[in-house]
Short mmCIF file of C-alpha atoms in Angstrom, two decimals:
data_model
loop_
_atom_site.label_atom_id
_atom_site.label_comp_id
_atom_site.label_asym_id
_atom_site.label_seq_id
_atom_site.Cartn_x
_atom_site.Cartn_y
_atom_site.Cartn_z
CA MET W 1 -23.43 -10.35 0.62
CA TRP W 2 -20.96 -7.98 2.18
CA ASN W 3 -18.08 -9.86 0.53
CA LEU W 4 -19.73 -9.38 -2.83
CA HIS W 5 -19.92 -5.65 -2.14
CA LEU W 6 -16.24 -5.55 -1.29
CA LYS W 7 -15.24 -7.45 -4.41
CA ASN W 8 -17.24 -5.09 -6.64
CA ALA W 9 -15.73 -2.10 -4.88
CA GLU W 10 -12.23 -3.29 -5.65
CA LEU W 11 -13.08 -3.84 -9.28
CA PHE W 12 -14.51 -0.33 -9.40
CA THR W 13 -11.40 1.12 -7.80
CA LEU W 14 -9.08 -0.73 -10.14
CA THR W 15 -11.16 0.21 -13.19
CA TYR W 16 -11.10 3.86 -12.25
CA GLY W 17 -7.35 3.69 -11.69
CA ALA W 18 -6.91 2.17 -15.13
CA ILE W 19 -8.97 4.98 -16.68
CA VAL W 20 -6.87 7.66 -15.03
CA ARG W 21 -3.67 5.94 -16.09
CA GLN W 22 -4.85 5.65 -19.67
CA LEU W 23 -5.85 9.31 -19.76
CA LEU W 24 -2.43 10.29 -18.50
CA THR W 25 -0.76 8.19 -21.17
CA ASP W 26 -2.98 9.55 -23.95
CA LEU W 27 -3.13 13.19 -22.99
CA GLU W 28 0.22 13.56 -21.20
CA ASP W 29 -0.82 16.89 -19.68
CA VAL W 30 -2.09 16.80 -16.12
CA GLU W 31 -4.42 19.78 -16.57
CA GLU W 32 -5.99 18.18 -19.62
CA VAL W 33 -6.57 15.01 -17.66
CA ASN W 34 -8.25 17.00 -14.89
CA LYS W 35 -10.58 18.53 -17.47
CA GLN W 36 -11.34 15.18 -19.04
CA LEU W 37 -12.13 13.60 -15.70
CA ASP W 38 -14.49 16.45 -14.95
CA GLN W 39 -16.14 16.06 -18.34
CA MET W 40 -16.53 12.31 -17.85
CA GLY W 41 -18.07 12.98 -14.47
CA TYR W 42 -20.44 15.49 -16.02
CA ASN W 43 -21.65 12.91 -18.52
CA ILE W 44 -22.15 10.38 -15.76
CA GLY W 45 -23.93 12.89 -13.54
CA THR W 46 -26.50 13.91 -16.15
CA ARG W 47 -27.58 10.28 -16.38
CA LEU W 48 -27.14 9.41 -12.74
CA ILE W 49 -29.59 12.00 -11.51
CA ASP W 50 -32.55 10.09 -12.94
CA GLU W 51 -31.55 6.92 -11.21
CA PHE W 52 -30.98 8.81 -8.01
CA LEU W 53 -34.36 10.52 -8.05
CA ALA W 54 -36.10 7.29 -8.90
CA LYS W 55 -34.49 5.28 -6.13
CA ALA W 56 -34.11 7.87 -3.42
CA ASN W 57 -37.80 8.47 -2.90
CA ILE W 58 -37.35 11.95 -1.60
CA SER W 59 -39.53 14.99 -1.90
CA ARG W 60 -38.55 18.10 -3.79
CA CYS W 61 -35.84 20.08 -2.09
CA VAL W 62 -36.90 23.47 -0.82
CA ASP W 63 -33.56 25.20 -1.07
CA PHE W 64 -29.93 24.62 -1.93
CA LYS W 65 -29.10 23.68 1.62
CA GLU W 66 -31.44 20.75 1.48
CA THR W 67 -30.05 19.78 -1.90
CA ALA W 68 -26.54 19.70 -0.55
CA GLU W 69 -27.60 17.54 2.37
CA MET W 70 -29.33 15.16 -0.02
CA ILE W 71 -26.19 14.77 -2.12
CA ALA W 72 -23.99 14.24 0.89
CA LYS W 73 -26.17 11.86 2.84
CA VAL W 74 -28.19 10.03 0.22
CA GLY W 75 -26.32 10.45 -3.04
CA PHE W 76 -22.84 9.52 -1.91
CA LYS W 77 -24.23 6.69 0.15
CA MET W 78 -26.16 5.25 -2.73
CA PHE W 79 -23.42 5.32 -5.31
CA LEU W 80 -20.14 5.18 -3.42
CA GLY W 81 -21.23 3.65 -0.15
CA VAL W 82 -19.76 6.48 1.89
CA THR W 83 -21.32 9.42 3.66
CA ALA W 84 -20.16 12.96 3.44
CA SER W 85 -20.77 15.82 5.83
CA VAL W 86 -21.71 19.31 4.78
CA THR W 87 -19.85 22.18 6.38
CA ASN W 88 -18.86 25.79 5.87
CA TRP W 89 -22.03 27.35 4.61
CA ASP W 90 -21.69 30.92 3.44
CA ILE W 91 -24.16 33.63 4.44
CA GLU W 92 -26.35 33.44 1.37
CA GLY W 93 -26.55 29.68 1.56
CA THR W 94 -25.20 29.16 -1.92
CA CYS W 95 -21.80 27.72 -1.20
CA CYS W 96 -20.75 24.87 1.04
CA ASN W 97 -18.07 22.28 1.56
CA MET W 98 -18.52 18.53 1.62
CA VAL W 99 -16.07 16.39 3.51
CA LEU W 100 -15.75 12.74 2.58
CA GLU W 101 -14.77 10.42 5.39
CA GLU W 102 -13.65 7.71 3.04
CA ASN W 103 -13.05 7.57 -0.64
CA PRO W 104 -13.19 4.18 -2.36
CA LEU W 105 -11.75 5.62 -5.56
CA VAL W 106 -8.33 6.06 -3.99
CA ASP W 107 -7.69 2.70 -2.36
CA PHE W 108 -4.08 1.64 -3.01
CA VAL W 109 -3.33 4.83 -4.96
CA GLU W 110 -0.15 6.81 -4.56
CA LEU W 111 0.53 9.67 -6.92
CA PRO W 112 3.97 9.57 -8.51
CA ASP W 113 6.08 12.72 -8.52
CA THR W 114 5.36 13.34 -12.20
CA CYS W 115 1.63 13.80 -11.58
CA GLN W 116 1.58 16.23 -8.74
CA GLY W 117 -0.99 18.58 -10.26
CA LEU W 118 -3.51 15.83 -10.82
CA TYR W 119 -6.89 15.87 -9.14
CA TYR W 120 -7.33 12.13 -9.12
CA CYS W 121 -10.98 12.19 -8.06
CA ASN W 122 -12.03 15.01 -10.35
CA VAL W 123 -14.71 12.79 -11.79
CA LEU W 124 -16.72 13.34 -8.61
CA CYS W 125 -16.80 17.09 -9.23
CA GLY W 126 -18.20 16.49 -12.68
CA VAL W 127 -20.84 14.08 -11.42
CA ILE W 128 -22.24 16.59 -8.95
CA ARG W 129 -22.13 19.38 -11.47
CA GLY W 130 -23.86 17.30 -14.14
CA ALA W 131 -26.51 15.97 -11.83
CA LEU W 132 -27.42 19.38 -10.46
CA GLU W 133 -27.56 20.90 -13.91
CA MET W 134 -30.27 18.43 -14.80
CA VAL W 135 -32.37 19.79 -11.98
CA SER W 136 -31.92 23.37 -13.07
CA MET W 137 -28.97 24.38 -10.95
CA LYS W 138 -25.75 25.64 -12.43
CA THR W 139 -22.92 24.95 -10.03
CA GLU W 140 -19.19 25.04 -9.77
CA VAL W 141 -17.57 22.13 -7.95
CA THR W 142 -13.90 22.04 -7.04
CA TRP W 143 -11.54 20.20 -4.70
CA VAL W 144 -10.45 22.12 -1.66
CA ARG W 145 -8.48 19.36 0.05
CA ASP W 146 -7.14 16.11 -1.36
CA VAL W 147 -5.31 13.44 0.61
CA LEU W 148 -3.32 12.31 -2.43
CA ARG W 149 -1.91 15.80 -2.63
CA GLY W 150 -0.87 15.85 1.00
CA ASP W 151 -3.94 17.13 2.86
CA ASP W 152 -5.63 15.20 5.61
CA SER W 153 -9.08 14.71 4.07
CA TYR W 154 -11.12 14.90 0.90
CA GLU W 155 -13.11 18.12 0.75
CA LEU W 156 -15.21 19.45 -2.13
CA GLN W 157 -16.56 22.92 -2.53
CA VAL W 158 -19.99 23.18 -4.16
CA LYS W 159 -21.01 26.65 -5.24
CA LEU W 160 -24.41 27.47 -6.67
CA LEU W 161 -23.99 29.92 -9.51
CA LYS W 162 -27.45 30.23 -10.89
CA GLN W 163 -30.79 28.61 -10.61
CA VAL W 164 -32.11 28.22 -14.13
CA PRO W 165 -35.89 28.06 -14.32
CA GLU W 166 -37.28 25.30 -16.46
CA GLU W 167 -37.89 26.32 -20.01
CA TYR W 168 -40.56 24.75 -22.09
CA PRO W 169 -39.56 24.07 -25.67
CA TYR W 170 -42.94 24.92 -27.05
CA LYS W 171 -44.15 28.43 -27.52
CA ASP W 172 -47.47 29.41 -25.97
CA ASP W 173 -49.26 30.28 -29.16
CA GLU W 174 -48.79 26.89 -30.85
CA MET Z 1 41.39 -24.02 37.48
CA LEU Z 2 38.59 -21.61 36.71
CA LEU Z 3 41.07 -19.02 35.39
CA SER Z 4 42.64 -21.46 32.95
CA ARG Z 5 39.20 -22.44 31.71
CA VAL Z 6 38.36 -18.81 31.07
CA ARG Z 7 41.63 -18.29 29.23
CA GLU Z 8 40.73 -21.24 27.01
CA GLU Z 9 37.34 -19.77 26.28
CA ARG Z 10 38.83 -16.39 25.52
CA SER Z 11 41.24 -17.77 22.94
CA LEU Z 12 38.50 -19.77 21.28
CA GLN Z 13 36.33 -16.70 21.13
CA ALA Z 14 39.16 -14.61 19.75
CA ALA Z 15 39.49 -17.09 16.91
CA GLY Z 16 35.74 -16.95 16.47
CA THR Z 17 35.82 -13.17 16.36
CA ARG Z 18 38.19 -13.17 13.45
CA GLN Z 19 35.91 -15.55 11.64
CA ARG Z 20 32.84 -13.55 12.41
CA ALA Z 21 34.20 -10.14 11.55
CA THR Z 22 31.52 -9.85 8.91
CA PRO Z 23 28.81 -7.21 8.64
CA ASN Z 24 26.79 -8.27 11.59
CA GLY Z 25 29.98 -9.05 13.42
CA CYS Z 26 29.86 -5.67 15.13
CA ALA Z 27 27.39 -7.01 17.62
CA THR Z 28 29.23 -10.30 17.98
CA ILE Z 29 32.59 -8.64 18.67
CA SER Z 30 31.22 -6.42 21.38
CA ARG Z 31 29.55 -9.37 22.97
CA VAL Z 32 32.79 -11.33 23.06
CA LYS Z 33 34.66 -8.41 24.55
CA ASN Z 34 32.12 -8.13 27.30
CA ARG Z 35 32.48 -11.73 28.10
CA GLY Z 36 36.17 -11.33 28.79
CA PRO Z 37 36.18 -9.66 32.18
CA ALA Z 38 32.74 -10.94 33.09
CA GLY Z 39 33.85 -14.49 32.42
CA LEU Z 40 36.13 -14.29 35.42
CA ASP Z 41 33.17 -14.95 37.63
CA SER Z 42 32.13 -18.28 36.24
CA ALA Z 43 31.57 -20.13 33.01
CA SER Z 44 27.83 -20.33 33.64
CA ALA Z 45 27.55 -16.54 34.02
CA SER Z 46 29.00 -16.05 30.54
CA ALA Z 47 26.53 -18.53 29.14
CA VAL Z 48 23.66 -16.57 30.65
CA GLU Z 49 25.09 -13.38 29.17
CA GLU Z 50 25.11 -14.95 25.73
CA GLU Z 51 21.44 -15.77 25.96
CA ALA Z 52 20.60 -12.30 27.23
CA THR Z 53 22.40 -10.40 24.45
CA LYS Z 54 20.54 -11.56 21.36
CA PRO Z 55 21.25 -9.94 17.99
CA GLU Z 56 19.36 -6.64 17.77
CA LYS Z 57 17.91 -7.11 14.32
CA MET Z 58 16.76 -10.52 13.29
CA ILE Z 59 16.01 -9.72 9.69
CA VAL Z 60 18.93 -8.51 7.67
CA CYS Z 61 17.38 -8.12 4.26
CA ILE Z 62 14.22 -8.75 2.28
CA ALA Z 63 13.92 -8.78 -1.47
CA VAL Z 64 11.17 -9.01 -4.05
CA VAL Z 65 12.19 -10.56 -7.33
CA GLY Z 66 10.04 -10.66 -10.45
CA HIS Z 67 9.26 -13.70 -12.53
CA GLN Z 68 12.10 -12.94 -14.89
CA ASN Z 69 14.47 -12.77 -11.92
CA ASN Z 70 14.53 -9.00 -12.15
CA PRO Z 71 14.78 -7.23 -8.80
CA LEU Z 72 11.67 -5.31 -7.82
CA TYR Z 73 12.52 -4.27 -4.31
CA ILE Z 74 15.51 -4.82 -2.03
CA GLN Z 75 15.69 -3.47 1.48
CA SER Z 76 18.39 -4.17 4.02
CA PHE Z 77 17.99 -3.55 7.70
CA THR Z 78 21.53 -3.55 9.00
CA GLU Z 79 23.58 -0.50 9.76
CA ALA Z 80 26.66 -2.01 8.14
CA ASP Z 81 27.48 -1.27 4.55
CA ASP Z 82 27.18 -4.72 3.06
CA ALA Z 83 24.53 -4.22 0.42
CA LEU Z 84 26.66 -6.01 -2.16
CA LYS Z 85 27.04 -9.11 -0.05
CA LEU Z 86 23.31 -9.23 0.61
CA HIS Z 87 22.55 -8.79 -3.07
CA HIS Z 88 24.87 -11.68 -3.76
CA ILE Z 89 23.13 -13.89 -1.21
CA VAL Z 90 19.73 -13.02 -2.68
CA HIS Z 91 21.01 -13.76 -6.16
CA CYS Z 92 22.34 -17.15 -5.13
CA SER Z 93 19.10 -18.02 -3.42
CA LEU Z 94 17.25 -17.44 -6.68
CA ASP Z 95 19.05 -20.44 -8.12
CA VAL Z 96 17.83 -22.55 -5.24
CA VAL Z 97 14.29 -21.31 -5.83
CA ASP Z 98 14.44 -22.22 -9.50
CA GLU Z 99 15.71 -25.63 -8.59
CA ARG Z 100 12.89 -26.17 -6.12
CA VAL Z 101 10.32 -24.99 -8.63
CA ASN Z 102 11.55 -27.17 -11.44
CA ASN Z 103 12.04 -30.30 -9.40
CA PRO Z 104 9.16 -30.35 -6.95
CA LYS Z 105 9.41 -32.69 -4.05
CA LYS Z 106 7.70 -35.99 -4.54
CA SER Z 107 5.36 -35.44 -1.60
CA GLY Z 108 2.04 -34.58 -3.22
CA PRO Z 109 0.48 -31.83 -1.06
CA LEU Z 110 3.55 -29.65 -1.39
CA LEU Z 111 3.12 -29.20 -5.13
CA ASN Z 112 1.25 -25.90 -4.92
CA GLU Z 113 2.91 -24.65 -1.78
CA THR Z 114 3.79 -20.98 -1.84
CA PHE Z 115 6.12 -21.08 1.14
CA LEU Z 116 9.40 -22.57 0.03
CA GLY Z 117 10.97 -22.73 3.45
CA LEU Z 118 14.64 -22.56 4.30
CA LEU Z 119 16.53 -22.25 1.06
CA TYR Z 120 20.03 -22.55 2.37
CA PRO Z 121 21.91 -21.61 5.50
CA THR Z 122 25.21 -19.75 5.12
CA GLU Z 123 27.71 -19.20 7.92
CA ASN Z 124 25.71 -16.45 9.59
CA TYR Z 125 22.47 -16.19 7.70
CA LYS Z 126 19.42 -18.19 6.95
CA VAL Z 127 17.57 -17.55 3.72
CA TYR Z 128 13.85 -18.21 3.35
CA GLY Z 129 11.84 -18.11 0.16
CA TYR Z 130 8.21 -17.60 -0.83
CA LEU Z 131 6.75 -17.93 -4.27
CA THR Z 132 3.54 -16.24 -5.40
CA ASN Z 133 1.21 -17.55 -8.09
CA THR Z 134 2.60 -15.00 -10.52
CA LYS Z 135 6.10 -16.36 -10.01
CA VAL Z 136 7.15 -13.36 -7.99
CA LYS Z 137 9.59 -14.40 -5.29
CA PHE Z 138 10.08 -12.98 -1.83
CA ILE Z 139 13.47 -13.67 -0.26
CA LEU Z 140 14.09 -13.19 3.43
CA VAL Z 141 17.60 -13.14 4.92
CA THR Z 142 17.81 -13.40 8.66
CA THR Z 143 20.66 -13.72 11.11
CA ASP Z 144 18.80 -15.54 13.74
CA LEU Z 145 19.77 -19.02 14.77
CA ASP Z 146 16.42 -20.11 16.00
CA VAL Z 147 13.52 -18.91 13.88
CA LYS Z 148 10.18 -20.60 14.11
CA ASP Z 149 8.65 -21.78 10.89
CA ALA Z 150 5.28 -20.32 11.84
CA ASP Z 151 6.80 -16.87 12.38
CA VAL Z 152 8.36 -16.87 8.94
CA ARG Z 153 5.12 -17.99 7.33
CA ASN Z 154 3.25 -15.26 9.16
CA PHE Z 155 5.82 -12.74 8.03
CA PHE Z 156 5.46 -13.77 4.41
CA ARG Z 157 1.69 -13.65 4.60
CA ARG Z 158 1.73 -10.04 5.80
CA PHE Z 159 4.46 -9.16 3.34
CA HIS Z 160 2.38 -10.65 0.53
CA ALA Z 161 -0.59 -8.50 1.56
CA ALA Z 162 1.55 -5.37 1.51
CA TYR Z 163 2.96 -6.36 -1.87
CA VAL Z 164 -0.53 -6.85 -3.34
CA ASP Z 165 -1.61 -3.41 -2.15
CA ALA Z 166 1.51 -1.81 -3.60
CA VAL Z 167 0.97 -3.50 -6.96
CA SER Z 168 -2.71 -2.42 -7.03
CA ASN Z 169 -1.58 1.18 -7.30
CA PRO Z 170 -2.60 2.23 -10.81
CA PHE Z 171 0.63 4.17 -11.14
CA HIS Z 172 2.79 1.13 -10.50
CA VAL Z 173 4.19 -0.38 -13.65
CA PRO Z 174 4.37 -4.15 -13.40
CA GLY Z 175 7.95 -5.31 -13.89
CA LYS Z 176 9.41 -2.03 -12.73
CA LYS Z 177 10.74 -1.38 -9.24
CA ILE Z 178 8.29 -0.69 -6.45
CA THR Z 179 8.64 2.96 -5.49
CA SER Z 180 5.76 3.24 -3.09
CA ARG Z 181 6.63 4.93 0.20
CA THR Z 182 3.66 3.34 1.90
CA PHE Z 183 4.99 -0.09 0.96
CA ALA Z 184 8.41 0.71 2.45
CA GLU Z 185 6.79 1.86 5.69
CA ARG Z 186 4.57 -1.20 5.95
CA VAL Z 187 7.52 -3.46 5.31
CA SER Z 188 9.56 -1.90 8.11
CA THR Z 189 6.57 -2.29 10.43
CA ILE Z 190 6.26 -5.97 9.55
CA VAL Z 191 10.00 -6.48 9.99
CA LYS Z 192 9.94 -4.82 13.42
CA ALA Z 193 6.98 -6.93 14.45
CA PHE Z 194 8.80 -10.05 13.37
CA GLY Z 195 11.82 -9.17 15.47
CA LEU Z 196 9.72 -8.50 18.53
CA SER Z 197 7.58 -11.60 18.30
CA SER Z 198 10.52 -13.94 17.81
CA ALA Z 199 12.58 -12.41 20.60
CA GLY Z 200 9.89 -13.26 23.13
#
């Protein structure tokens, strides 16, 4: 069973690598590729949130802190098989950092010198942003540290910009 | 009587030095020089000294060659400046590999063997080959006189693993040279490990 997991993980890693390579060939501009990866992640995230909520069996989160913990401990575990830890909360409790111990997306990857501005795992930023938007939270997610760019770990910053209350499409007097 | 014997040895070694004044000869020459005065003690002492001073680096060069005989990676591990000679040796060994591949030995179980074994011994070097399923060849050039088959197989297995990881990099273009720094580091680690395990 574990071997099957490992084989699927490699296929996933290689597929993702192929996507990034193709984007670089098509778009040629590293910044454009970063944006595209984020957009792809966003599209994935908006769909992934339903699956997550259905499978995770968790109660409604009280505040953003709990949400962040959910993403780090349950979300990452469920979809990537890794756990993240949440650190660096600001005073208002709207901004935190998530540190990933491992990152299956980057197995075997080495960035060539021509792609130094690339955020290889930018898709993850998009996924979190998309997923949270579907539960009424507008966020900004960026990479703070990236091993492929020379740092010693993978660290995301998740900032809550606005909590959007749910709007009903129907007017009251109908 | 002992002195004359030593003089004989010295002259033989001097002749040998001239012959072996090749790249790795630096080590050999110094060894012979040491033996000169030390040999005055006894012939057996010089023999012991020979066994004690083994060549420092066992592996001289490794190369990865693609299926169209295009070089993908060549790394030499000697201080001497003989890259051309090593390239030439690797190139010649490719012919031997092609020969082995096209005319497989009659013994049945060896038909799908990846380890090609000793390709050909030159005056100082031994050349080993390994063929992957994708017709990528690994060539190993070593100076050692007494290398165990199992050690070489082990070396190639680890080398193959490092190669697979390097090729799995999405930024690596198949058919182009391997530019991965991680691969170079892993290869030097494997080479060092090979030297240490065989010297024991």
